[in-house]
Amino acid sequence: MLRALLLDMDNTLCDTHRAVDAAKIQFARHVCQRFSEETSLNGDAFASAFVTGIYREWSDSQRSAYLPIIERQGEEAFRKKLIQDLLAEQHINTVTDTLANDLLEVFESERIDAFDFYPGIADFLDRIRDKLTLVVITNGPEFSQLPKIAAVNLEHYVDHIIVGGQESEQKPARSIFEKALQLANCQAEEAIHIGDSFSADIVGASNSNIKTIWVRHEQKPDPVSTIRACYTVDHPREIPALVEKIVG
Ligand SMILES: [Mg+2]
């Protein structure tokens, strides 16, 4: 019998891609206004490179520069340095630490303003919570995840929220799924985990013997892995009907 739903947040319950795209546009505009005397500045290129950087799509030289900063000073320090470096590439060398901090806050506040559930998901959580215990497991650092959780008032919709950055290990580690099962007070076979990341959500939950629903978006199945999701949907909008069918 199914007793708990374990749920990823980013790009499963909430449209993180859309929020990042909206923030990118506003960030580019803001930077162009802030440095309006710098006629050569390409705000769109800067904002795109910033997003690429925070998603760790680094060149080798970026990797060797930024990993030690993240390890020693944390994510925020890295993001400020990334802003300074990307603007320096566009010949703007006057970005103090304070200004980099202001710019980072602009990006974060635009992203949070645009952050929301996918249509239909909040109502679905309200309905299904009468039948199942709901536990969100979200990877990522506190400073990035806590504002998103607050923006959609996630505590109001689910029973427990586990933030990977506050734990000793993140998904796909077995320990984080064990913690979720403990919080839900159920066994692995009494839970389903839903997520969009094949490597973190589907491999992680499967290794803990938890059934899975993969939110595929446009991703292809991993050809190397022998693990397969129990169910696959193309888009989060299909989650409510599938879960309600499984629950019966
Ligand atoms: Mg996700």
Coordinates of N, CA and C and ligand atoms in Angstrom, one line a residue:
M1 N 0.8 -1.2 0.0 CA 0.0 0.0 0.0 C 0.9 1.3 0.0
L2 N 0.5 2.2 -0.8 CA 1.3 3.4 -0.9 C 0.9 4.4 0.3
R3 N 2.0 4.8 1.0 CA 1.7 5.7 2.1 C 2.4 7.0 2.0
A4 N 3.4 7.1 1.2 CA 4.1 8.4 1.1 C 4.6 8.8 -0.3
L5 N 4.6 10.1 -0.6 CA 5.1 10.6 -1.9 C 6.4 11.4 -1.5
L6 N 7.5 11.0 -2.1 CA 8.7 11.8 -2.0 C 8.8 12.7 -3.2
L7 N 9.1 13.9 -3.1 CA 9.0 14.9 -4.2 C 10.2 15.7 -4.4
D8 N 10.7 15.8 -5.6 CA 11.8 16.8 -5.9 C 11.0 18.1 -6.1
M9 N 11.7 19.3 -5.8 CA 11.1 20.6 -6.0 C 11.4 21.2 -7.4
D10 N 12.7 21.4 -7.7 CA 13.1 22.2 -8.9 C 12.7 21.4 -10.2
N11 N 11.9 22.0 -11.0 CA 11.5 21.4 -12.3 C 10.7 20.1 -12.2
T12 N 10.2 19.9 -11.0 CA 9.2 18.8 -10.7 C 7.9 19.4 -10.2
L13 N 8.0 20.0 -9.0 CA 6.8 20.7 -8.5 C 6.8 22.2 -9.0
C14 N 8.0 22.8 -9.1 CA 8.1 24.2 -9.5 C 8.9 24.4 -10.8
D15 N 8.5 25.5 -11.5 CA 9.1 25.7 -12.8 C 10.3 26.6 -12.6
T16 N 11.4 25.9 -12.2 CA 12.6 26.6 -12.0 C 13.2 27.2 -13.3
H17 N 13.1 26.4 -14.4 CA 13.7 26.9 -15.7 C 13.0 28.2 -16.1
R18 N 11.7 28.3 -15.9 CA 11.1 29.5 -16.3 C 11.5 30.7 -15.4
A19 N 11.7 30.5 -14.1 CA 12.1 31.5 -13.2 C 13.5 32.0 -13.6
V20 N 14.4 31.1 -13.9 CA 15.8 31.4 -14.3 C 15.8 32.2 -15.6
D21 N 15.0 31.8 -16.5 CA 14.9 32.5 -17.8 C 14.4 33.9 -17.6
A22 N 13.3 34.1 -16.8 CA 12.8 35.4 -16.5 C 13.9 36.3 -15.8
A23 N 14.6 35.7 -14.8 CA 15.6 36.4 -14.1 C 16.7 36.9 -15.0
K24 N 17.1 36.0 -16.0 CA 18.2 36.3 -16.9 C 17.8 37.5 -17.7
I25 N 16.6 37.6 -18.2 CA 16.2 38.8 -19.0 C 16.3 40.1 -18.2
Q26 N 15.8 40.0 -17.0 CA 15.8 41.2 -16.1 C 17.2 41.6 -15.7
F27 N 18.0 40.6 -15.5 CA 19.4 40.8 -15.0 C 20.2 41.5 -16.2
A28 N 20.0 41.0 -17.4 CA 20.6 41.7 -18.5 C 20.2 43.1 -18.6
R29 N 18.9 43.4 -18.5 CA 18.4 44.8 -18.6 C 19.1 45.7 -17.5
H30 N 19.1 45.1 -16.3 CA 19.6 45.8 -15.1 C 21.1 46.2 -15.3
V31 N 21.9 45.2 -15.7 CA 23.3 45.5 -15.9 C 23.5 46.5 -17.0
C32 N 22.7 46.5 -18.1 CA 22.9 47.5 -19.1 C 22.6 48.9 -18.6
Q33 N 21.6 49.0 -17.7 CA 21.2 50.3 -17.2 C 22.3 50.7 -16.2
R34 N 22.8 49.8 -15.4 CA 23.8 50.2 -14.4 C 25.1 50.6 -15.0
F35 N 25.5 50.0 -16.2 CA 26.7 50.4 -16.9 C 26.4 51.1 -18.2
S36 N 25.4 52.0 -18.2 CA 24.9 52.5 -19.5 C 26.0 53.3 -20.2
E37 N 27.0 53.8 -19.6 CA 28.1 54.5 -20.3 C 29.0 53.5 -21.0
E38 N 28.9 52.2 -20.7 CA 29.8 51.2 -21.3 C 29.1 50.7 -22.6
T39 N 29.3 51.3 -23.7 CA 28.5 51.0 -24.9 C 28.8 49.7 -25.5
S40 N 29.9 49.1 -25.1 CA 30.3 47.8 -25.7 C 29.7 46.6 -24.9
L41 N 29.1 46.9 -23.7 CA 28.6 45.8 -22.9 C 27.4 45.1 -23.6
N42 N 27.5 43.8 -23.6 CA 26.5 42.9 -24.1 C 25.8 42.3 -22.9
G43 N 24.7 42.9 -22.5 CA 24.0 42.4 -21.2 C 23.5 41.0 -21.4
D44 N 22.9 40.6 -22.5 CA 22.4 39.3 -22.7 C 23.5 38.2 -22.6
A45 N 24.6 38.5 -23.2 CA 25.8 37.6 -23.2 C 26.3 37.4 -21.8
F46 N 26.3 38.6 -21.0 CA 26.8 38.5 -19.6 C 25.8 37.6 -18.8
A47 N 24.5 37.9 -18.9 CA 23.5 37.2 -18.1 C 23.5 35.7 -18.5
S48 N 23.6 35.4 -19.8 CA 23.7 34.0 -20.2 C 24.9 33.3 -19.6
A49 N 26.0 33.9 -19.7 CA 27.3 33.3 -19.1 C 27.2 33.2 -17.6
F50 N 26.5 34.1 -17.0 CA 26.3 34.0 -15.5 C 25.5 32.7 -15.2
V51 N 24.4 32.5 -15.9 CA 23.6 31.4 -15.6 C 24.3 30.1 -15.9
T52 N 25.1 30.1 -17.0 CA 25.9 28.9 -17.4 C 26.9 28.6 -16.3
G53 N 27.4 29.7 -15.7 CA 28.4 29.5 -14.6 C 27.8 29.0 -13.4
I54 N 26.6 29.5 -13.0 CA 26.1 29.0 -11.7 C 25.6 27.5 -11.9
Y55 N 25.3 27.1 -13.1 CA 25.0 25.7 -13.3 C 26.2 24.8 -13.5
R56 N 27.4 25.4 -13.2 CA 28.7 24.6 -13.3 C 29.1 24.1 -14.6
E57 N 28.6 24.8 -15.7 CA 29.1 24.4 -17.0 C 30.3 25.3 -17.3
W58 N 31.5 24.8 -16.7 CA 32.7 25.6 -16.7 C 33.7 25.2 -17.7
S59 N 34.5 26.1 -18.1 CA 35.7 25.8 -18.8 C 36.7 25.2 -17.8
D60 N 37.8 24.6 -18.3 CA 38.8 24.1 -17.3 C 39.4 25.2 -16.4
S61 N 39.6 26.4 -17.0 CA 40.2 27.4 -16.2 C 39.2 27.9 -15.2
Q62 N 38.0 28.0 -15.6 CA 37.0 28.4 -14.6 C 36.9 27.4 -13.4
R63 N 36.9 26.1 -13.8 CA 36.8 25.1 -12.8 C 38.0 25.2 -11.8
S64 N 39.2 25.4 -12.3 CA 40.3 25.5 -11.3 C 40.3 26.8 -10.5
A65 N 39.6 27.8 -11.1 CA 39.5 29.1 -10.3 C 38.4 29.0 -9.3
Y66 N 37.3 28.4 -9.7 CA 36.1 28.5 -8.8 C 35.9 27.4 -7.8
L67 N 36.3 26.2 -8.1 CA 36.2 25.1 -7.1 C 36.8 25.5 -5.7
P68 N 38.0 26.0 -5.7 CA 38.6 26.4 -4.4 C 37.8 27.5 -3.7
I69 N 37.2 28.4 -4.4 CA 36.4 29.5 -3.8 C 35.2 28.9 -3.1
I70 N 34.5 28.0 -3.9 CA 33.3 27.3 -3.3 C 33.7 26.6 -2.1
E71 N 34.8 25.8 -2.1 CA 35.2 25.0 -1.0 C 35.5 25.9 0.2
R72 N 36.3 27.0 0.0 CA 36.8 27.8 1.1 C 35.8 28.8 1.6
Q73 N 35.1 29.5 0.6 CA 34.2 30.6 1.0 C 32.8 30.4 0.7
G74 N 32.4 29.4 0.0 CA 31.0 29.1 -0.3 C 30.5 29.6 -1.6
E75 N 29.3 29.3 -1.8 CA 28.6 29.5 -3.1 C 28.4 31.0 -3.4
E76 N 28.1 31.8 -2.4 CA 27.8 33.2 -2.7 C 29.1 33.9 -3.1
A77 N 30.2 33.6 -2.5 CA 31.5 34.2 -2.8 C 31.9 33.8 -4.3
F78 N 31.6 32.6 -4.7 CA 31.8 32.2 -6.1 C 31.0 33.0 -7.0
R79 N 29.7 33.1 -6.7 CA 28.8 33.8 -7.7 C 29.2 35.3 -7.8
K80 N 29.7 35.9 -6.7 CA 30.2 37.3 -6.8 C 31.4 37.4 -7.7
K81 N 32.3 36.5 -7.5 CA 33.6 36.4 -8.3 C 33.2 36.2 -9.8
L82 N 32.2 35.3 -10.0 CA 31.8 35.1 -11.4 C 31.3 36.3 -12.1
I83 N 30.5 37.1 -11.3 CA 30.0 38.4 -11.8 C 31.2 39.3 -12.2
Q84 N 32.1 39.4 -11.2 CA 33.3 40.3 -11.5 C 34.1 39.9 -12.7
D85 N 34.3 38.6 -12.8 CA 35.1 38.0 -13.9 C 34.4 38.2 -15.3
L86 N 33.1 38.0 -15.3 CA 32.4 38.1 -16.6 C 32.3 39.6 -17.0
L87 N 32.2 40.5 -16.1 CA 32.1 41.9 -16.4 C 33.5 42.4 -16.8
A88 N 34.6 41.8 -16.2 CA 36.0 42.2 -16.6 C 36.2 41.7 -18.0
E89 N 35.7 40.6 -18.4 CA 35.8 40.1 -19.8 C 35.2 41.1 -20.8
Q90 N 34.3 41.9 -20.3 CA 33.7 42.9 -21.1 C 34.3 44.3 -20.8
H91 N 35.5 44.3 -20.2 CA 36.3 45.5 -20.0 C 35.7 46.4 -18.9
I92 N 34.9 45.8 -18.0 CA 34.4 46.6 -16.9 C 35.1 46.0 -15.6
N93 N 36.1 46.8 -15.2 CA 37.0 46.3 -14.2 C 36.7 47.0 -12.8
T94 N 35.6 47.7 -12.7 CA 35.4 48.6 -11.5 C 34.3 47.9 -10.6
V95 N 34.1 46.6 -10.7 CA 33.1 46.0 -9.9 C 33.6 45.6 -8.5
T96 N 33.3 46.4 -7.5 CA 33.7 46.1 -6.2 C 32.9 44.9 -5.6
D97 N 33.3 44.4 -4.5 CA 32.6 43.3 -3.8 C 31.2 43.7 -3.5
T98 N 31.0 45.0 -3.1 CA 29.7 45.5 -2.7 C 28.8 45.5 -3.9
L99 N 29.3 46.0 -5.0 CA 28.5 46.1 -6.3 C 28.2 44.7 -6.8
A100 N 29.2 43.8 -6.7 CA 28.9 42.4 -7.1 C 27.8 41.8 -6.3
N101 N 27.8 42.1 -5.0 CA 26.8 41.7 -4.1 C 25.4 42.2 -4.5
D102 N 25.4 43.5 -4.8 CA 24.1 44.1 -5.2 C 23.5 43.5 -6.5
L103 N 24.5 43.2 -7.4 CA 24.0 42.6 -8.7 C 23.5 41.2 -8.4
L104 N 24.2 40.4 -7.6 CA 23.7 39.1 -7.2 C 22.4 39.1 -6.6
E105 N 22.1 40.1 -5.8 CA 20.8 40.3 -5.1 C 19.7 40.6 -6.2
V106 N 20.1 41.3 -7.2 CA 19.1 41.6 -8.3 C 18.7 40.3 -8.9
F107 N 19.7 39.5 -9.3 CA 19.4 38.2 -10.0 C 18.5 37.3 -9.1
E108 N 18.9 37.2 -7.8 CA 18.2 36.3 -6.9 C 16.7 36.8 -6.7
S109 N 16.5 38.1 -6.5 CA 15.2 38.6 -6.3 C 14.3 38.5 -7.5
E110 N 14.9 38.7 -8.7 CA 14.1 38.5 -9.9 C 13.7 37.0 -10.1
R111 N 14.7 36.1 -9.7 CA 14.4 34.7 -9.8 C 13.3 34.3 -8.9
I112 N 13.4 34.8 -7.6 CA 12.4 34.4 -6.6 C 11.0 35.0 -7.0
D113 N 11.0 36.2 -7.6 CA 9.7 36.8 -8.0 C 9.0 35.9 -9.0
A114 N 9.8 35.3 -9.9 CA 9.2 34.5 -11.0 C 9.0 33.0 -10.6
F115 N 9.4 32.6 -9.4 CA 9.4 31.2 -9.0 C 8.0 30.8 -8.6
D116 N 7.5 29.7 -9.1 CA 6.1 29.3 -8.8 C 5.9 27.8 -9.1
F117 N 4.8 27.3 -8.5 CA 4.5 25.9 -8.9 C 4.1 25.8 -10.4
Y118 N 4.2 24.7 -11.0 CA 3.6 24.4 -12.3 C 2.1 24.5 -12.1
P119 N 1.3 24.9 -13.1 CA -0.2 24.9 -13.0 C -0.7 23.6 -12.5
G120 N -1.6 23.6 -11.6 CA -2.3 22.4 -11.1 C -1.6 21.7 -10.0
I121 N -0.3 22.0 -9.7 CA 0.5 21.3 -8.7 C 0.0 21.6 -7.3
A122 N -0.2 22.9 -7.0 CA -0.6 23.2 -5.6 C -1.9 22.6 -5.2
D123 N -2.9 22.6 -6.1 CA -4.2 21.9 -5.9 C -4.0 20.4 -5.7
F124 N -3.1 19.8 -6.5 CA -2.9 18.4 -6.4 C -2.3 18.1 -5.0
L125 N -1.3 18.9 -4.6 CA -0.7 18.6 -3.2 C -1.8 18.7 -2.1
D126 N -2.6 19.7 -2.2 CA -3.7 19.8 -1.3 C -4.6 18.6 -1.2
R127 N -5.0 18.0 -2.4 CA -5.8 16.9 -2.5 C -5.2 15.6 -2.0
I128 N -3.9 15.4 -2.5 CA -3.3 14.1 -2.2 C -2.8 14.0 -0.8
R129 N -2.6 15.1 -0.1 CA -2.1 15.1 1.3 C -3.1 14.5 2.2
D130 N -4.4 14.4 1.8 CA -5.4 13.7 2.6 C -5.1 12.2 2.7
K131 N -4.4 11.7 1.6 CA -4.2 10.2 1.5 C -2.8 9.8 1.8
L132 N -1.8 10.7 1.5 CA -0.4 10.3 1.6 C 0.4 11.3 2.4
T133 N 1.5 10.9 3.0 CA 2.4 11.8 3.6 C 3.4 12.3 2.5
L134 N 3.6 13.6 2.5 CA 4.4 14.3 1.5 C 5.7 14.8 2.0
V135 N 6.8 14.3 1.4 CA 8.1 14.7 1.8 C 8.9 15.3 0.6
V136 N 9.3 16.5 0.6 CA 10.1 17.1 -0.4 C 11.5 16.9 -0.1
I137 N 12.3 16.4 -1.1 CA 13.7 16.3 -1.0 C 14.3 17.2 -2.1
T138 N 14.9 18.3 -1.8 CA 15.5 19.2 -2.8 C 17.0 19.3 -2.6
N139 N 17.7 19.1 -3.6 CA 19.2 19.3 -3.6 C 19.5 20.8 -3.7
G140 N 20.7 21.2 -3.3 CA 21.1 22.6 -3.5 C 21.4 23.3 -2.2
P141 N 22.2 24.4 -2.3 CA 22.6 25.1 -1.0 C 21.4 25.8 -0.4
E142 N 21.5 25.9 0.9 CA 20.5 26.6 1.7 C 20.1 28.0 1.1
F143 N 21.2 28.8 0.8 CA 20.9 30.2 0.4 C 20.1 30.2 -0.9
S144 N 20.2 29.2 -1.7 CA 19.4 29.2 -2.9 C 18.0 28.5 -2.7
Q145 N 18.0 27.5 -1.9 CA 16.7 26.7 -1.8 C 15.7 27.3 -0.8
L146 N 16.2 27.9 0.3 CA 15.3 28.4 1.3 C 14.4 29.5 0.8
P147 N 14.9 30.5 0.0 CA 14.0 31.5 -0.5 C 13.0 31.0 -1.5
K148 N 13.4 29.9 -2.2 CA 12.4 29.3 -3.2 C 11.3 28.6 -2.4
I149 N 11.7 27.9 -1.3 CA 10.7 27.2 -0.5 C 9.7 28.3 0.1
A150 N 10.3 29.4 0.6 CA 9.4 30.4 1.1 C 8.5 31.1 0.1
A151 N 9.1 31.3 -1.1 CA 8.3 32.0 -2.2 C 7.0 31.3 -2.5
V152 N 7.0 29.9 -2.5 CA 5.7 29.2 -2.8 C 5.1 28.7 -1.5
N153 N 5.6 29.1 -0.4 CA 5.0 28.7 0.9 C 4.9 27.1 1.0
L154 N 6.0 26.5 0.6 CA 5.9 25.0 0.4 C 5.6 24.3 1.7
E155 N 6.0 24.9 2.9 CA 5.6 24.2 4.2 C 4.1 24.0 4.3
H156 N 3.4 24.9 3.7 CA 1.9 24.9 3.8 C 1.3 23.6 3.1
Y157 N 2.1 23.1 2.1 CA 1.5 22.1 1.2 C 2.0 20.7 1.5
V158 N 3.1 20.6 2.2 CA 3.7 19.2 2.4 C 4.0 19.0 3.9
D159 N 4.3 17.8 4.3 CA 4.5 17.4 5.7 C 6.0 17.7 6.1
H160 N 6.9 17.4 5.2 CA 8.4 17.6 5.6 C 9.1 18.1 4.4
I161 N 10.2 18.8 4.6 CA 11.1 19.3 3.6 C 12.5 19.0 4.0
I162 N 13.2 18.3 3.1 CA 14.6 18.1 3.3 C 15.5 18.9 2.3
V163 N 16.3 19.7 2.8 CA 17.2 20.5 1.9 C 18.6 19.8 1.9
G164 N 19.0 19.4 0.7 CA 20.3 18.7 0.5 C 21.4 19.4 1.2
G165 N 21.5 20.7 1.0 CA 22.6 21.5 1.5 C 22.7 21.5 3.0
Q166 N 21.6 21.1 3.7 CA 21.7 21.1 5.1 C 22.0 19.7 5.7
E167 N 22.2 18.7 4.7 CA 22.5 17.3 5.1 C 23.9 17.0 4.8
S168 N 24.3 15.8 5.3 CA 25.7 15.4 5.1 C 25.9 15.0 3.6
E169 N 24.8 14.5 3.0 CA 24.9 14.0 1.6 C 23.6 14.4 0.9
Q170 N 23.7 14.7 -0.4 CA 22.5 15.0 -1.2 C 22.1 13.8 -2.0
K171 N 20.9 14.0 -2.7 CA 20.5 13.0 -3.7 C 21.7 12.8 -4.7
P172 N 22.1 11.7 -5.1 CA 21.4 10.4 -5.0 C 21.7 9.5 -3.8
A173 N 22.4 10.1 -2.8 CA 22.9 9.3 -1.6 C 21.7 8.6 -1.0
R174 N 22.0 7.4 -0.6 CA 20.9 6.6 0.1 C 20.5 7.2 1.4
S175 N 21.4 7.9 2.1 CA 21.1 8.4 3.4 C 19.9 9.4 3.4
I176 N 19.9 10.2 2.3 CA 18.8 11.2 2.3 C 17.4 10.6 2.0
F177 N 17.4 9.5 1.2 CA 16.1 8.8 1.0 C 15.7 8.1 2.3
E178 N 16.7 7.6 3.0 CA 16.4 6.9 4.3 C 15.8 7.9 5.3
K179 N 16.3 9.1 5.3 CA 15.8 10.2 6.2 C 14.4 10.5 5.8
A180 N 14.1 10.5 4.5 CA 12.7 10.8 4.0 C 11.8 9.7 4.5
L181 N 12.2 8.5 4.3 CA 11.3 7.3 4.8 C 11.1 7.4 6.3
Q182 N 12.1 7.7 7.0 CA 11.9 7.8 8.5 C 10.9 8.9 8.8
L183 N 11.0 10.1 8.2 CA 10.1 11.2 8.4 C 8.7 10.8 8.1
A184 N 8.6 10.0 7.0 CA 7.2 9.6 6.6 C 6.7 8.4 7.3
N185 N 7.6 7.8 8.1 CA 7.3 6.7 9.0 C 6.8 5.5 8.1
C186 N 7.5 5.2 7.0 CA 7.1 4.1 6.2 C 8.3 3.4 5.6
Q187 N 8.0 2.2 5.0 CA 9.1 1.4 4.3 C 9.3 1.9 2.9
A188 N 10.4 1.5 2.3 CA 10.7 1.8 0.9 C 9.6 1.5 0.0
E189 N 9.0 0.2 0.1 CA 8.0 -0.2 -0.8 C 6.7 0.5 -0.6
E190 N 6.6 1.3 0.4 CA 5.3 2.1 0.6 C 5.4 3.5 0.1
A191 N 6.5 3.8 -0.7 CA 6.7 5.2 -1.1 C 7.0 5.2 -2.6
I192 N 6.7 6.4 -3.2 CA 7.1 6.6 -4.6 C 7.9 8.0 -4.6
H193 N 9.0 8.0 -5.3 CA 9.7 9.3 -5.4 C 9.5 9.8 -6.9
I194 N 9.2 11.1 -6.9 CA 9.0 11.8 -8.2 C 10.1 12.9 -8.4
G195 N 10.8 12.8 -9.6 CA 11.8 13.8 -9.8 C 12.2 13.9 -11.3
D196 N 12.9 15.0 -11.7 CA 13.2 15.1 -13.1 C 14.7 14.8 -13.4
S197 N 15.5 14.7 -12.3 CA 16.9 14.4 -12.6 C 17.1 12.9 -12.5
F198 N 17.5 12.3 -13.7 CA 17.7 10.8 -13.7 C 18.7 10.4 -12.7
S199 N 19.9 11.1 -12.7 CA 21.0 10.7 -11.9 C 20.7 10.9 -10.4
A200 N 20.1 12.0 -10.1 CA 19.9 12.2 -8.6 C 18.6 11.6 -8.1
D201 N 17.5 11.7 -8.9 CA 16.2 11.3 -8.4 C 15.9 9.8 -8.7
I202 N 16.1 9.4 -9.9 CA 15.7 8.1 -10.3 C 16.7 7.0 -9.9
V203 N 18.0 7.3 -10.1 CA 19.0 6.4 -9.7 C 19.0 6.3 -8.1
G204 N 18.9 7.5 -7.5 CA 19.0 7.5 -6.0 C 17.9 6.8 -5.4
A205 N 16.6 7.0 -5.8 CA 15.5 6.4 -5.2 C 15.5 4.9 -5.5
S206 N 15.9 4.5 -6.8 CA 15.9 3.1 -7.2 C 16.9 2.3 -6.3
N207 N 18.1 2.9 -6.1 CA 19.1 2.3 -5.2 C 18.6 2.1 -3.8
S208 N 17.6 2.9 -3.4 CA 17.0 2.7 -2.1 C 15.7 1.8 -2.1
N209 N 15.5 1.2 -3.3 CA 14.3 0.3 -3.5 C 13.0 1.1 -3.4
I210 N 13.0 2.3 -3.8 CA 11.8 3.1 -3.8 C 11.3 3.2 -5.3
K211 N 10.0 3.1 -5.5 CA 9.5 3.2 -6.8 C 9.6 4.6 -7.3
T212 N 9.7 4.8 -8.6 CA 10.0 6.1 -9.2 C 9.0 6.6 -10.3
I213 N 8.8 7.9 -10.3 CA 8.2 8.5 -11.5 C 9.2 9.6 -12.0
W214 N 9.6 9.4 -13.3 CA 10.6 10.3 -13.9 C 9.9 11.3 -14.7
V215 N 10.1 12.6 -14.3 CA 9.6 13.7 -15.1 C 10.6 14.0 -16.2
R216 N 10.4 13.6 -17.4 CA 11.4 13.5 -18.4 C 11.8 14.8 -19.0
H217 N 10.8 15.8 -19.1 CA 11.0 17.0 -19.9 C 11.5 16.5 -21.2
E218 N 12.7 17.0 -21.7 CA 13.1 16.5 -23.1 C 14.3 15.6 -23.0
Q219 N 14.5 15.1 -21.8 CA 15.7 14.2 -21.6 C 15.6 12.8 -22.2
K220 N 16.7 12.3 -22.6 CA 16.7 10.9 -23.1 C 17.1 10.0 -22.0
P221 N 16.6 8.7 -22.0 CA 17.0 7.8 -20.9 C 18.5 7.6 -21.0
D222 N 19.1 7.3 -19.9 CA 20.6 7.1 -19.8 C 20.9 5.8 -20.5
P223 N 21.6 5.8 -21.6 CA 21.8 4.5 -22.3 C 22.7 3.5 -21.5
V224 N 23.5 4.0 -20.6 CA 24.5 3.2 -19.9 C 23.9 2.5 -18.7
S225 N 23.0 3.3 -18.0 CA 22.4 2.8 -16.7 C 21.5 1.7 -17.0
T226 N 21.5 0.7 -16.1 CA 20.5 -0.4 -16.2 C 19.2 0.0 -15.5
I227 N 19.3 1.1 -14.7 CA 18.1 1.5 -13.9 C 17.1 2.2 -14.9
R228 N 15.9 1.8 -14.7 CA 14.8 2.5 -15.4 C 13.7 3.0 -14.4
A229 N 13.1 4.1 -14.8 CA 12.0 4.5 -13.9 C 10.8 3.6 -14.0
C230 N 10.0 3.5 -12.9 CA 8.8 2.7 -12.9 C 7.8 3.3 -13.8
Y231 N 7.7 4.6 -13.8 CA 6.7 5.4 -14.6 C 7.5 6.6 -15.1
T232 N 7.1 7.0 -16.3 CA 7.7 8.2 -16.9 C 6.5 9.2 -17.4
V233 N 6.7 10.5 -17.1 CA 5.8 11.5 -17.7 C 6.6 12.5 -18.4
D234 N 6.1 13.1 -19.4 CA 6.8 14.1 -20.2 C 6.9 15.4 -19.5
H235 N 5.9 15.8 -18.7 CA 5.8 17.1 -18.1 C 5.1 17.0 -16.7
P236 N 5.5 17.9 -15.8 CA 4.9 17.9 -14.5 C 3.3 18.0 -14.5
R237 N 2.8 18.5 -15.5 CA 1.3 18.6 -15.5 C 0.6 17.2 -15.5
E238 N 1.4 16.2 -15.9 CA 0.8 14.8 -16.0 C 1.0 14.1 -14.6
I239 N 1.6 14.7 -13.7 CA 1.8 14.0 -12.4 C 0.5 13.8 -11.6
P240 N -0.4 14.8 -11.5 CA -1.6 14.5 -10.7 C -2.4 13.3 -11.2
A241 N -2.7 13.2 -12.5 CA -3.5 12.2 -13.0 C -2.8 10.8 -12.7
L242 N -1.5 10.7 -13.0 CA -0.8 9.5 -12.8 C -0.9 9.0 -11.3
V243 N -0.5 9.9 -10.4 CA -0.5 9.6 -9.0 C -1.9 9.2 -8.5
E244 N -2.9 9.9 -8.9 CA -4.2 9.6 -8.5 C -4.7 8.3 -9.0
K245 N -4.2 7.9 -10.2 CA -4.5 6.6 -10.8 C -3.9 5.5 -9.9
I246 N -2.6 5.7 -9.6 CA -1.9 4.7 -8.8 C -2.5 4.6 -7.4
V247 N -2.8 5.7 -6.8 CA -3.4 5.6 -5.4 C -4.8 5.0 -5.5
G248 N -5.6 5.2 -6.6 CA -6.9 4.6 -6.8 C -8.0 5.4 -6.0
Ligands
MG1 MG 14.7 18.7 -10.1

